[in-house]
mmCIF file of C-alpha atoms and ligand atoms in Angstrom:
data_model
loop_
_atom_site.group_PDB
_atom_site.id
_atom_site.type_symbol
_atom_site.label_atom_id
_atom_site.label_comp_id
_atom_site.label_asym_id
_atom_site.label_seq_id
_atom_site.Cartn_x
_atom_site.Cartn_y
_atom_site.Cartn_z
ATOM 1 C CA UNK O 1 199.740 -123.871 4.096
ATOM 2 C CA UNK O 2 203.417 -123.513 4.484
ATOM 3 C CA UNK O 3 204.270 -121.387 7.401
ATOM 4 C CA UNK O 4 206.388 -118.124 6.872
ATOM 5 C CA UNK O 5 208.493 -118.037 10.135
ATOM 6 C CA UNK O 6 209.566 -114.432 10.771
ATOM 7 C CA UNK O 7 210.003 -114.737 14.443
ATOM 8 C CA UNK O 8 213.541 -115.964 14.809
ATOM 9 C CA UNK O 9 214.435 -113.725 17.738
ATOM 10 C CA UNK O 10 211.925 -115.677 19.805
ATOM 11 C CA UNK O 11 213.480 -118.978 18.688
ATOM 12 C CA UNK O 12 214.912 -120.673 15.603
ATOM 13 C CA UNK O 13 214.492 -124.031 13.828
ATOM 14 C CA UNK O 14 217.180 -126.546 14.625
ATOM 15 C CA UNK O 15 219.476 -126.669 11.721
ATOM 16 C CA UNK O 16 219.494 -130.187 10.078
ATOM 17 C CA UNK O 17 223.268 -130.414 10.571
ATOM 18 C CA UNK O 18 222.750 -129.794 14.267
ATOM 19 C CA UNK O 19 219.964 -132.423 14.446
ATOM 20 C CA UNK O 20 222.103 -134.962 12.722
ATOM 21 C CA UNK O 21 224.956 -134.211 15.080
ATOM 22 C CA UNK O 22 222.782 -134.466 18.313
ATOM 23 C CA UNK O 23 220.800 -137.559 17.340
ATOM 24 C CA UNK O 24 223.328 -140.425 18.068
ATOM 25 C CA UNK O 25 223.760 -138.687 21.340
ATOM 26 C CA UNK O 26 220.141 -139.114 22.442
ATOM 27 C CA UNK O 27 219.952 -142.761 21.137
ATOM 28 C CA UNK O 28 223.303 -144.777 20.843
ATOM 29 C CA UNK O 29 225.647 -142.871 23.154
ATOM 30 C CA UNK O 30 223.414 -141.791 25.850
ATOM 31 C CA UNK O 31 225.961 -142.379 28.708
ATOM 32 C CA UNK O 32 227.095 -139.795 31.425
ATOM 33 C CA UNK O 33 230.250 -138.128 30.785
ATOM 34 C CA UNK O 34 231.208 -138.482 34.475
ATOM 35 C CA UNK O 35 231.067 -142.397 34.515
ATOM 36 C CA UNK O 36 234.170 -144.304 34.887
ATOM 37 C CA UNK O 37 233.298 -146.881 31.970
ATOM 38 C CA UNK O 38 234.481 -146.128 28.493
ATOM 39 C CA UNK O 39 230.596 -145.976 27.224
ATOM 40 C CA UNK O 40 229.965 -142.764 29.346
ATOM 41 C CA UNK O 41 233.553 -141.515 29.682
ATOM 42 C CA UNK O 42 233.989 -141.289 25.886
ATOM 43 C CA UNK O 43 231.468 -138.598 25.686
ATOM 44 C CA UNK O 44 233.762 -136.187 27.719
ATOM 45 C CA UNK O 45 235.842 -135.808 24.482
ATOM 46 C CA UNK O 46 232.733 -134.827 22.551
ATOM 47 C CA UNK O 47 231.645 -132.244 25.120
ATOM 48 C CA UNK O 48 235.264 -130.591 24.962
ATOM 49 C CA UNK O 49 235.224 -130.668 21.175
ATOM 50 C CA UNK O 50 231.889 -128.751 21.579
ATOM 51 C CA UNK O 51 233.361 -126.234 23.932
ATOM 52 C CA UNK O 52 236.109 -125.534 21.510
ATOM 53 C CA UNK O 53 233.829 -124.668 18.815
ATOM 54 C CA UNK O 54 231.477 -122.464 21.086
ATOM 55 C CA UNK O 55 234.758 -120.493 22.148
ATOM 56 C CA UNK O 56 235.746 -120.139 18.483
ATOM 57 C CA UNK O 57 232.560 -118.262 17.675
ATOM 58 C CA UNK O 58 233.526 -115.514 19.968
ATOM 59 C CA UNK O 59 237.263 -115.721 20.036
ATOM 60 C CA UNK O 60 237.519 -117.356 23.534
ATOM 61 C CA UNK O 61 239.665 -119.917 25.081
ATOM 62 C CA UNK O 62 237.603 -123.243 25.517
ATOM 63 C CA UNK O 63 238.246 -123.257 29.384
ATOM 64 C CA UNK O 64 236.473 -119.793 29.380
ATOM 65 C CA UNK O 65 233.183 -121.337 28.358
ATOM 66 C CA UNK O 66 230.642 -122.858 30.926
ATOM 67 C CA UNK O 67 227.654 -124.701 29.551
ATOM 68 C CA UNK O 68 224.351 -123.722 31.072
ATOM 69 C CA UNK O 69 220.690 -124.481 30.418
ATOM 70 C CA UNK O 70 219.718 -121.140 28.524
ATOM 71 C CA UNK O 71 220.505 -117.650 28.013
ATOM 72 C CA UNK O 72 218.413 -116.919 31.172
ATOM 73 C CA UNK O 73 220.574 -119.041 33.361
ATOM 74 C CA UNK O 74 223.659 -117.609 31.870
ATOM 75 C CA UNK O 75 222.468 -114.025 32.724
ATOM 76 C CA UNK O 76 221.387 -114.966 36.305
ATOM 77 C CA UNK O 77 224.686 -116.615 36.913
ATOM 78 C CA UNK O 78 226.707 -113.565 35.826
ATOM 79 C CA UNK O 79 224.843 -111.214 37.993
ATOM 80 C CA UNK O 80 224.867 -113.606 40.918
ATOM 81 C CA UNK O 81 228.536 -114.159 40.522
ATOM 82 C CA UNK O 82 229.365 -110.496 40.434
ATOM 83 C CA UNK O 83 227.695 -109.831 43.704
ATOM 84 C CA UNK O 84 229.230 -113.018 45.351
ATOM 85 C CA UNK O 85 232.890 -112.272 44.311
ATOM 86 C CA UNK O 86 232.993 -108.249 44.554
ATOM 87 C CA UNK O 87 233.964 -107.966 48.104
ATOM 88 C CA UNK O 88 230.624 -106.635 49.486
ATOM 89 C CA UNK O 89 229.722 -104.138 46.768
ATOM 90 C CA UNK O 90 225.996 -103.741 46.371
ATOM 91 C CA UNK O 91 225.350 -101.745 43.171
ATOM 92 C CA UNK O 92 224.255 -103.182 39.862
ATOM 93 C CA UNK O 93 223.930 -101.196 36.783
ATOM 94 C CA UNK O 94 222.060 -102.341 33.795
ATOM 95 C CA UNK O 95 219.481 -100.613 31.241
ATOM 96 C CA UNK O 96 215.773 -100.025 31.022
ATOM 97 C CA UNK O 97 215.728 -102.305 27.795
ATOM 98 C CA UNK O 98 217.426 -105.423 29.020
ATOM 99 C CA UNK O 99 215.508 -108.919 28.470
ATOM 100 C CA UNK O 100 213.603 -109.917 31.644
ATOM 101 C CA UNK O 101 216.622 -112.428 32.355
ATOM 102 C CA UNK O 102 218.615 -109.520 33.253
ATOM 103 C CA UNK O 103 216.124 -106.956 34.256
ATOM 104 C CA UNK O 104 214.047 -109.083 36.579
ATOM 105 C CA UNK O 105 217.075 -110.486 38.208
ATOM 106 C CA UNK O 106 218.472 -107.026 38.745
ATOM 107 C CA UNK O 107 214.982 -105.908 40.343
ATOM 108 C CA UNK O 108 215.152 -109.253 42.346
ATOM 109 C CA UNK O 109 218.629 -108.302 43.738
ATOM 110 C CA UNK O 110 217.235 -104.683 44.637
ATOM 111 C CA UNK O 111 214.648 -106.235 46.880
ATOM 112 C CA UNK O 112 217.416 -108.201 48.845
ATOM 113 C CA UNK O 113 219.202 -104.825 49.741
ATOM 114 C CA UNK O 114 221.113 -104.470 46.582
ATOM 115 C CA UNK O 115 220.723 -101.415 44.670
ATOM 116 C CA UNK O 116 220.074 -101.434 40.977
ATOM 117 C CA UNK O 117 220.322 -98.441 38.446
ATOM 118 C CA UNK O 118 218.389 -98.830 35.101
ATOM 119 C CA UNK O 119 220.077 -96.742 32.611
ATOM 120 C CA UNK O 120 217.909 -94.768 30.117
ATOM 121 C CA UNK O 121 218.083 -94.984 26.296
ATOM 122 C CA UNK O 122 217.305 -92.328 23.560
ATOM 123 C CA UNK O 123 214.534 -92.139 21.109
ATOM 124 C CA UNK O 124 216.466 -94.495 18.846
ATOM 125 C CA UNK O 125 217.117 -97.075 21.715
ATOM 126 C CA UNK O 126 220.774 -96.052 22.097
ATOM 127 C CA UNK O 127 222.397 -95.708 25.400
ATOM 128 C CA UNK O 128 222.935 -92.207 26.986
ATOM 129 C CA UNK O 129 226.878 -92.557 27.490
ATOM 130 C CA UNK O 130 226.824 -89.778 29.923
ATOM 131 C CA UNK O 131 224.143 -91.272 32.158
ATOM 132 C CA UNK O 132 226.230 -94.401 31.962
ATOM 133 C CA UNK O 133 229.439 -92.988 33.222
ATOM 134 C CA UNK O 134 227.401 -90.941 35.822
ATOM 135 C CA UNK O 135 225.709 -94.033 37.288
ATOM 136 C CA UNK O 136 228.970 -95.758 38.189
ATOM 137 C CA UNK O 137 230.443 -95.501 41.686
ATOM 138 C CA UNK O 138 232.912 -97.201 44.109
ATOM 139 C CA UNK O 139 230.035 -99.513 45.309
ATOM 140 C CA UNK O 140 229.204 -100.884 41.636
ATOM 141 C CA UNK O 141 229.711 -104.603 41.461
ATOM 142 C CA UNK O 142 228.760 -105.237 38.023
ATOM 143 C CA UNK O 143 227.450 -103.469 34.846
ATOM 144 C CA UNK O 144 225.357 -105.780 32.718
ATOM 145 C CA UNK O 145 224.430 -104.302 29.293
ATOM 146 C CA UNK O 146 223.019 -106.413 26.238
ATOM 147 C CA UNK O 147 225.072 -106.733 23.154
ATOM 148 C CA UNK O 148 221.880 -106.181 20.953
ATOM 149 C CA UNK O 149 218.298 -105.745 21.930
ATOM 150 C CA UNK O 150 216.037 -108.364 21.117
ATOM 151 C CA UNK O 151 212.972 -106.256 20.164
ATOM 152 C CA UNK O 152 214.678 -103.653 18.051
ATOM 153 C CA UNK O 153 217.786 -105.082 17.145
ATOM 154 C CA UNK O 154 219.838 -102.089 18.307
ATOM 155 C CA UNK O 155 223.291 -102.813 19.094
ATOM 156 C CA UNK O 156 225.050 -101.226 22.010
ATOM 157 C CA UNK O 157 228.660 -99.831 22.363
ATOM 158 C CA UNK O 158 230.152 -102.706 24.209
ATOM 159 C CA UNK O 159 233.708 -101.724 23.351
ATOM 160 C CA UNK O 160 233.532 -98.222 24.476
ATOM 161 C CA UNK O 161 231.704 -99.009 27.822
ATOM 162 C CA UNK O 162 234.010 -101.914 28.563
ATOM 163 C CA UNK O 163 236.983 -99.705 28.171
ATOM 164 C CA UNK O 164 235.622 -97.413 30.868
ATOM 165 C CA UNK O 165 234.759 -100.183 33.067
ATOM 166 C CA UNK O 166 238.232 -101.995 32.739
ATOM 167 C CA UNK O 167 239.789 -98.658 33.960
ATOM 168 C CA UNK O 168 237.702 -98.645 36.936
ATOM 169 C CA UNK O 169 237.942 -102.360 37.728
ATOM 170 C CA UNK O 170 234.297 -103.000 37.526
ATOM 171 C CA UNK O 171 233.025 -106.455 36.277
ATOM 172 C CA UNK O 172 231.299 -106.195 32.925
ATOM 173 C CA UNK O 173 228.703 -108.584 31.583
ATOM 174 C CA UNK O 174 226.942 -108.641 28.316
ATOM 175 C CA UNK O 175 224.089 -110.396 27.247
ATOM 176 C CA UNK O 176 224.842 -111.437 23.747
ATOM 177 C CA UNK O 177 221.919 -113.894 23.307
ATOM 178 C CA UNK O 178 220.660 -111.973 20.134
ATOM 179 C CA UNK O 179 224.064 -110.841 18.882
ATOM 180 C CA UNK O 180 226.161 -113.978 19.003
ATOM 181 C CA UNK O 181 226.068 -115.814 15.565
ATOM 182 C CA UNK O 182 224.534 -112.946 13.894
ATOM 183 C CA UNK O 183 227.362 -110.351 14.068
ATOM 184 C CA UNK O 184 231.109 -111.085 14.610
ATOM 185 C CA UNK O 185 232.131 -110.940 18.368
ATOM 186 C CA UNK O 186 235.748 -111.233 19.555
ATOM 187 C CA UNK O 187 236.158 -111.327 23.238
ATOM 188 C CA UNK O 188 240.149 -111.058 22.560
ATOM 189 C CA UNK O 189 239.568 -107.369 21.455
ATOM 190 C CA UNK O 190 236.463 -106.610 23.569
ATOM 191 C CA UNK O 191 236.826 -105.774 27.270
ATOM 192 C CA UNK O 192 234.047 -107.786 28.612
ATOM 193 C CA UNK O 193 234.435 -110.221 31.502
ATOM 194 C CA UNK O 194 231.157 -112.378 31.035
ATOM 195 C CA UNK O 195 228.932 -112.776 27.975
ATOM 196 C CA UNK O 196 225.802 -114.841 27.672
ATOM 197 C CA UNK O 197 224.799 -117.007 24.709
ATOM 198 C CA UNK O 198 221.596 -119.225 24.125
ATOM 199 C CA UNK O 199 221.504 -122.218 21.713
ATOM 200 C CA UNK O 200 217.889 -121.760 20.372
ATOM 201 C CA UNK O 201 218.531 -118.428 18.871
ATOM 202 C CA UNK O 202 221.157 -119.846 16.629
ATOM 203 C CA UNK O 203 219.683 -123.022 15.311
ATOM 204 C CA UNK O 204 220.671 -125.318 18.335
ATOM 205 C CA UNK O 205 217.965 -126.695 20.440
ATOM 206 C CA UNK O 206 216.252 -125.226 23.320
ATOM 207 C CA UNK O 207 217.575 -125.776 26.748
ATOM 208 C CA UNK O 208 221.263 -125.226 26.104
ATOM 209 C CA UNK O 209 223.314 -121.963 26.670
ATOM 210 C CA UNK O 210 226.756 -120.865 27.531
ATOM 211 C CA UNK O 211 228.359 -118.285 29.770
ATOM 212 C CA UNK O 212 231.787 -117.036 28.709
ATOM 213 C CA UNK O 213 233.823 -116.051 31.914
ATOM 214 C CA UNK O 214 237.373 -114.359 30.986
ATOM 215 C CA UNK O 215 240.368 -116.232 32.553
ATOM 216 C CA UNK O 216 241.208 -114.356 35.651
ATOM 217 C CA UNK O 217 237.595 -113.279 36.548
ATOM 218 C CA UNK O 218 236.752 -114.562 40.106
ATOM 219 C CA UNK O 219 233.952 -117.087 39.719
ATOM 220 C CA UNK O 220 231.390 -118.348 42.309
ATOM 221 C CA UNK O 221 228.808 -121.070 40.874
ATOM 222 C CA UNK O 222 225.106 -120.419 40.566
ATOM 223 C CA UNK O 223 224.039 -124.033 40.179
ATOM 224 C CA UNK O 224 225.733 -125.789 43.082
ATOM 225 C CA UNK O 225 226.168 -129.653 43.307
ATOM 226 C CA UNK O 226 228.395 -131.941 41.481
ATOM 227 C CA UNK O 227 231.800 -131.276 40.071
ATOM 228 C CA UNK O 228 230.744 -130.769 36.333
ATOM 229 C CA UNK O 229 232.077 -127.900 34.068
ATOM 230 C CA UNK O 230 235.116 -127.923 36.519
ATOM 231 C CA UNK O 231 233.061 -126.982 39.599
ATOM 232 C CA UNK O 232 231.399 -123.979 38.001
ATOM 233 C CA UNK O 233 227.912 -125.337 36.956
ATOM 234 C CA UNK O 234 226.581 -128.588 38.650
ATOM 235 C CA UNK O 235 224.296 -130.990 36.865
ATOM 236 C CA UNK O 236 224.820 -133.748 34.548
ATOM 237 C CA UNK O 237 225.798 -132.477 31.017
ATOM 238 C CA UNK O 238 223.146 -132.108 28.493
ATOM 239 C CA UNK O 239 225.514 -133.970 26.066
ATOM 240 C CA UNK O 240 223.133 -133.906 22.735
ATOM 241 C CA UNK O 241 222.496 -130.240 23.255
ATOM 242 C CA UNK O 242 226.190 -129.273 23.962
ATOM 243 C CA UNK O 243 227.142 -131.124 20.997
ATOM 244 C CA UNK O 244 224.247 -129.428 19.035
ATOM 245 C CA UNK O 245 225.466 -126.084 20.236
ATOM 246 C CA UNK O 246 228.937 -126.756 19.187
ATOM 247 C CA UNK O 247 227.734 -127.494 15.820
ATOM 248 C CA UNK O 248 225.421 -124.421 15.538
ATOM 249 C CA UNK O 249 228.316 -122.285 16.522
ATOM 250 C CA UNK O 250 230.587 -123.976 13.953
ATOM 251 C CA UNK O 251 227.852 -123.153 11.133
ATOM 252 C CA UNK O 252 227.207 -119.593 12.368
ATOM 253 C CA UNK O 253 230.867 -118.768 12.368
ATOM 254 C CA UNK O 254 231.425 -120.304 8.902
ATOM 255 C CA UNK O 255 229.511 -117.875 6.958
ATOM 256 C CA UNK O 256 228.718 -114.879 9.410
ATOM 257 C CA UNK O 257 229.652 -112.282 6.775
ATOM 258 C CA UNK O 258 227.682 -113.580 3.870
ATOM 259 C CA UNK O 259 224.749 -114.517 6.047
ATOM 260 C CA UNK O 260 224.635 -111.134 7.517
ATOM 261 C CA UNK O 261 224.590 -109.611 3.950
ATOM 262 C CA UNK O 262 221.874 -112.020 3.059
ATOM 263 C CA UNK O 263 219.586 -111.199 6.057
ATOM 264 C CA UNK O 264 220.098 -107.385 5.879
ATOM 265 C CA UNK O 265 219.020 -107.625 2.108
ATOM 266 C CA UNK O 266 215.930 -109.327 3.043
ATOM 267 C CA UNK O 267 215.144 -107.129 5.944
ATOM 268 C CA UNK O 268 215.798 -104.039 4.056
ATOM 269 C CA UNK O 269 213.584 -105.110 1.018
ATOM 270 C CA UNK O 270 210.795 -105.831 3.512
ATOM 271 C CA UNK O 271 211.095 -102.774 5.483
ATOM 272 C CA UNK O 272 211.306 -100.503 2.302
ATOM 273 C CA UNK O 273 208.312 -101.894 0.826
ATOM 274 C CA UNK O 274 206.402 -101.935 4.020
ATOM 275 C CA UNK O 275 207.190 -98.218 4.579
ATOM 276 C CA UNK O 276 206.263 -97.394 0.953
ATOM 277 C CA UNK O 277 202.965 -99.198 0.764
ATOM 278 C CA UNK O 278 201.445 -99.001 4.070
ATOM 279 C CA UNK O 279 200.734 -95.434 5.228
ATOM 280 C CA UNK O 280 201.471 -94.150 8.869
ATOM 281 C CA UNK O 281 204.272 -96.897 9.326
ATOM 282 C CA UNK O 282 207.711 -96.001 11.002
ATOM 283 C CA UNK O 283 210.584 -98.063 12.209
ATOM 284 C CA UNK O 284 211.604 -98.206 15.815
ATOM 285 C CA UNK O 285 215.160 -98.026 16.685
ATOM 286 C CA UNK O 286 218.691 -96.698 15.153
ATOM 287 C CA UNK O 287 218.599 -98.125 11.617
ATOM 288 C CA UNK O 288 222.305 -97.574 11.126
ATOM 289 C CA UNK O 289 223.248 -99.758 14.127
ATOM 290 C CA UNK O 290 221.064 -102.929 13.923
ATOM 291 C CA UNK O 291 221.359 -106.702 13.912
ATOM 292 C CA UNK O 292 220.831 -107.684 10.270
ATOM 293 C CA UNK O 293 217.930 -109.989 10.805
ATOM 294 C CA UNK O 294 215.515 -107.554 12.918
ATOM 295 C CA UNK O 295 213.009 -104.852 12.048
ATOM 296 C CA UNK O 296 210.490 -103.356 14.374
ATOM 297 C CA UNK O 297 207.749 -101.363 12.683
ATOM 298 C CA UNK O 298 204.891 -99.522 14.041
ATOM 299 C CA UNK O 299 201.721 -99.248 12.173
ATOM 300 C CA UNK O 300 199.628 -96.290 13.621
ATOM 301 C CA UNK O 301 195.933 -96.601 14.568
ATOM 302 C CA UNK O 302 195.972 -100.404 14.721
ATOM 303 C CA UNK O 303 196.722 -103.125 17.475
ATOM 304 C CA UNK O 304 199.756 -105.048 16.803
ATOM 305 C CA UNK O 305 197.827 -108.294 18.238
ATOM 306 C CA UNK O 306 195.160 -107.674 15.422
ATOM 307 C CA UNK O 307 198.013 -107.612 12.826
ATOM 308 C CA UNK O 308 199.525 -110.715 14.254
ATOM 309 C CA UNK O 309 196.187 -112.569 14.254
ATOM 310 C CA UNK O 310 195.645 -111.850 10.559
ATOM 311 C CA UNK O 311 199.172 -112.532 9.632
ATOM 312 C CA UNK O 312 198.807 -115.775 11.413
ATOM 313 C CA UNK O 313 195.583 -116.791 9.425
ATOM 314 C CA UNK O 314 197.726 -116.358 6.431
ATOM 315 C CA UNK O 315 200.558 -118.508 7.755
ATOM 316 C CA UNK O 316 203.063 -115.819 8.674
ATOM 317 C CA UNK O 317 204.519 -115.803 12.193
ATOM 318 C CA UNK O 318 205.745 -112.553 13.663
ATOM 319 C CA UNK O 319 205.855 -110.877 17.154
ATOM 320 C CA UNK O 320 204.647 -107.761 18.793
ATOM 321 C CA UNK O 321 207.457 -106.927 21.309
ATOM 322 C CA UNK O 322 209.232 -109.913 22.868
ATOM 323 C CA UNK O 323 207.987 -113.367 22.873
ATOM 324 C CA UNK O 324 208.259 -113.478 26.639
ATOM 325 C CA UNK O 325 205.971 -110.739 27.092
ATOM 326 C CA UNK O 326 203.402 -111.642 24.696
ATOM 327 C CA UNK O 327 200.259 -113.211 26.196
ATOM 328 C CA UNK O 328 200.044 -109.991 28.146
ATOM 329 C CA UNK O 329 198.971 -106.756 26.709
ATOM 330 C CA UNK O 330 201.570 -104.844 28.502
ATOM 331 C CA UNK O 331 203.063 -102.411 26.098
ATOM 332 C CA UNK O 332 206.711 -103.249 25.311
ATOM 333 C CA UNK O 333 209.159 -101.920 28.169
ATOM 334 C CA UNK O 334 211.806 -101.306 25.480
ATOM 335 C CA UNK O 335 209.703 -99.224 23.286
ATOM 336 C CA UNK O 336 208.362 -97.339 26.440
ATOM 337 C CA UNK O 337 211.930 -96.642 27.467
ATOM 338 C CA UNK O 338 212.657 -95.135 23.888
ATOM 339 C CA UNK O 339 209.590 -92.696 24.589
ATOM 340 C CA UNK O 340 207.649 -94.305 21.517
ATOM 341 C CA UNK O 341 204.077 -92.847 21.877
ATOM 342 C CA UNK O 342 201.589 -95.438 23.103
ATOM 343 C CA UNK O 343 199.570 -95.643 20.036
ATOM 344 C CA UNK O 344 202.691 -96.570 17.991
ATOM 345 C CA UNK O 345 203.880 -99.071 20.573
ATOM 346 C CA UNK O 346 200.526 -100.755 20.467
ATOM 347 C CA UNK O 347 200.601 -101.130 16.735
ATOM 348 C CA UNK O 348 204.305 -102.325 16.581
ATOM 349 C CA UNK O 349 205.404 -105.572 15.051
ATOM 350 C CA UNK O 350 208.816 -107.300 15.010
ATOM 351 C CA UNK O 351 209.914 -109.207 11.964
ATOM 352 C CA UNK O 352 213.177 -111.309 12.522
ATOM 353 C CA UNK O 353 214.651 -113.376 9.822
ATOM 354 C CA UNK O 354 217.021 -116.458 9.739
ATOM 355 C CA UNK O 355 219.219 -118.218 7.004
ATOM 356 C CA UNK O 356 216.130 -120.377 6.165
ATOM 357 C CA UNK O 357 213.963 -117.474 4.900
ATOM 358 C CA UNK O 358 213.793 -116.698 1.218
ATOM 359 C CA UNK O 359 212.957 -113.725 -0.892
ATOM 360 C CA UNK O 360 210.081 -115.529 -2.035
ATOM 361 C CA UNK O 361 208.678 -115.503 1.758
ATOM 362 C CA UNK O 362 209.656 -111.787 1.881
ATOM 363 C CA UNK O 363 207.774 -111.033 -1.476
ATOM 364 C CA UNK O 364 204.715 -112.801 -0.068
ATOM 365 C CA UNK O 365 204.422 -110.719 3.151
ATOM 366 C CA UNK O 366 204.939 -107.481 1.267
ATOM 367 C CA UNK O 367 202.097 -108.651 -0.869
ATOM 368 C CA UNK O 368 199.803 -109.173 2.079
ATOM 369 C CA UNK O 369 200.539 -106.537 4.224
ATOM 370 C CA UNK O 370 199.062 -103.549 2.726
ATOM 371 C CA UNK O 371 195.543 -104.789 2.207
ATOM 372 C CA UNK O 372 195.765 -106.380 5.609
ATOM 373 C CA UNK O 373 196.669 -102.990 7.195
ATOM 374 C CA UNK O 374 194.004 -101.175 5.233
ATOM 375 C CA UNK O 375 191.435 -103.569 6.239
ATOM 376 C CA UNK O 376 192.297 -103.377 9.804
ATOM 377 C CA UNK O 377 192.363 -99.574 9.832
ATOM 378 C CA UNK O 378 188.884 -99.661 8.353
ATOM 379 C CA UNK O 379 187.773 -101.545 11.620
ATOM 380 C CA UNK O 380 189.975 -99.454 13.809
ATOM 381 C CA UNK O 381 188.455 -98.069 17.017
ATOM 382 C CA UNK O 382 191.359 -95.525 17.373
ATOM 383 C CA UNK O 383 189.493 -92.811 15.429
ATOM 384 C CA UNK O 384 191.366 -91.894 12.245
ATOM 385 C CA UNK O 385 190.564 -94.490 9.580
ATOM 386 C CA UNK O 386 192.829 -95.068 6.617
HETATM 387 N N1 PLP G 401 218.424 -112.409 26.499
HETATM 388 C C1 PLP G 401 217.909 -111.996 25.333
HETATM 389 C C2 PLP G 401 218.421 -110.671 24.857
HETATM 390 C C3 PLP G 401 216.903 -112.641 24.667
HETATM 391 O O1 PLP G 401 216.345 -112.464 23.653
HETATM 392 C C4 PLP G 401 216.663 -113.924 25.387
HETATM 393 C C5 PLP G 401 215.354 -114.808 24.805
HETATM 394 O O2 PLP G 401 214.622 -114.181 24.192
HETATM 395 C C6 PLP G 401 217.118 -114.341 26.590
HETATM 396 C C7 PLP G 401 218.149 -113.441 27.091
HETATM 397 C C8 PLP G 401 216.728 -115.643 27.277
HETATM 398 O O3 PLP G 401 217.354 -116.809 26.557
HETATM 399 P P1 PLP G 401 216.868 -118.168 26.867
HETATM 400 O O4 PLP G 401 215.418 -118.118 26.234
HETATM 401 O O5 PLP G 401 217.843 -119.242 26.172
HETATM 402 O O6 PLP G 401 216.525 -118.266 28.249
#
């Protein structure tokens, strides 16, 4: 049975072009870019070419890009940096819907005598701008707010928030792990100081990420050791993955507009059919302001896990909540923050698409879902049976 993979916000397949670009640097050219000999030293140029491509995806300068091991490391580094360089300020502002890479690091800092504010969102998952402005004070070291949410796809008003923060001289970080490569980002026009990216969400390999740090932003390294990354992130470079990330960014930038249109077309077809053919279903999140590849749908009176298992039996991969929190039956913190009722949170499914998904795959899921939902409702312990 061929898998239908609709879980691309959890991770994506490595693009064939990325794999081809990486392979020689795992087998033939396995040197260390810091070595004096030509065999290793020649790789330095390749790493710099990749840095250029990553920078291009977001309109940055190459020297503003630091390679990291993943999106989580980029996020942790951004927060840690801000509290290191902001002259004793101890307040962190973030939201209640962040990925754990930011949320749990902000909680960690709060246990170490820092102060963390977690901003609320409304029922559509959008930020309350009044609460945002009110939360800032003279002790605020950093505001860290995601570009787009991994569970709902909802996009945040980064430009508007950045303008306020720039005026107040507060460091602004955005976790763009889900947004980069899916929607255009141009840091030349965007008042952010730091931005996180992750390779495996955009068809590069796992274990590679990047942190954009605007020129002029004070920076203190989080991973301390050797001189790599101009002293900003120690550790021998993951050369093959860096080259792969460069290729993935080049591919993403190449066709971002058409790809976005293609993905939203598939997503909308899927969503429309599911809402029409499955009673008591509703979309979670602001449908006017979302990533093109993501839909989060609640099916009342059934457990999301039961839907996932049935889909899995038919070769369809989706997700309930974020992949990082699956495995626990904790209801999604994102949907909870949006005030989604518990029965709808438990019945929520996220479908997230990529350029490798086809209309035939969408049609297959449209075909199987209504009977699957009806069947599960007939077995439902939640009272109302459809
Ligand atoms: N931030 C967001 C919004 C994410 O969706 C993820 C992964 O799901 C991360 C950060 C963590 O990225 P990584 O898996 O590369 O550590």
